[in-house]
Amino acid sequence: MRLLLVEDDDHVAAALSAILARHGFDVVHARSGEEALQALLPAETAPFGVVLLDLGLPDQDGYEVCGKIRKRGSTPVIMVTARSDVRSRIHGLNLGADDYVVKPYDTGELIARIHAVIRRPTPAGAVVPGDSKLRLGPVHIELPTRQVSVDGSVVQLTRKEFDLLALLAQRPGVVFRREQIISEVWRTSWEGTGRTLEVHVASLRSKLHMPALIETVRGVGYRLVAPAT
Ligand code: CA
């Protein structure tokens, strides 16, 4: 998914871009409000799935930029700022920001918040970025209805089992680290989750009757092995 990072500090932007790229985001960096608005103009490329907007920009007030982005469409906006007071937060949310993250933030939390705004239902008529259906051999995953079927038979999954499968299935063959999966599916850091992830993986393998679909990468995490079609 394409992500627009609006941040005038190159050091912050470089560090954050690297983390976001590791989480599968295709990051475009804008250093000013004007650059951000230019990047958001309709183009041949896929639309942005989310905008991370620093409020302290050299050319325009970040709030103003947020208002302009909101007038142009429904791309989710997460404001990132050192201003932690409640009035600033409310002002940002009133301008149409989808969330508000205060610096310094934990990157795991930021990733979780990005995923949370992406998952929110889009307004009627809005274009859903990316494909809403994933097909992996006999396994069909419908993201909007959260329905999974194998060879045409619907499989009942719990909420977290679905989230886990959908996460892995979006990038077959790619190894997802344990911490990354727990951060994105359970929206928490991995301490204290015990064997929750292992239990969910075992349950998915069993419910789908495809024990080899999710491969354990010892000491690292998991990956989905696309079955032959
Ligand atoms: Ca700044």
PDB file of N, CA, C and O and ligand atoms in Angstrom, residues 7-8 54 56, ligand 1:
ATOM      1  N   GLU A   7       6.824  15.097   6.249  1.00  0.00           N
ATOM      2  CA  GLU A   7       7.740  15.325   7.376  1.00  0.00           C
ATOM      3  C   GLU A   7       8.914  16.158   6.869  1.00  0.00           C
ATOM      4  O   GLU A   7       9.569  15.775   5.909  1.00  0.00           O
ATOM      5  N   ASP A   8       9.166  17.311   7.517  1.00  0.00           N
ATOM      6  CA  ASP A   8      10.238  18.181   7.021  1.00  0.00           C
ATOM      7  C   ASP A   8      11.607  17.791   7.569  1.00  0.00           C
ATOM      8  O   ASP A   8      12.626  18.236   7.047  1.00  0.00           O
ATOM      9  N   ASP A  54       2.899  15.391   9.563  1.00  0.00           N
ATOM     10  CA  ASP A  54       3.534  16.150  10.635  1.00  0.00           C
ATOM     11  C   ASP A  54       2.886  17.541  10.633  1.00  0.00           C
ATOM     12  O   ASP A  54       2.653  18.111   9.567  1.00  0.00           O
ATOM     13  N   GLY A  56       4.118  20.354  12.154  1.00  0.00           N
ATOM     14  CA  GLY A  56       5.074  21.465  12.086  1.00  0.00           C
ATOM     15  C   GLY A  56       5.804  21.449  10.755  1.00  0.00           C
ATOM     16  O   GLY A  56       6.829  20.804  10.614  1.00  0.00           O
TER      17      GLY A  56
HETATM   18 CA    CA B   1       8.303  19.180  11.584  1.00  0.00          CA
END
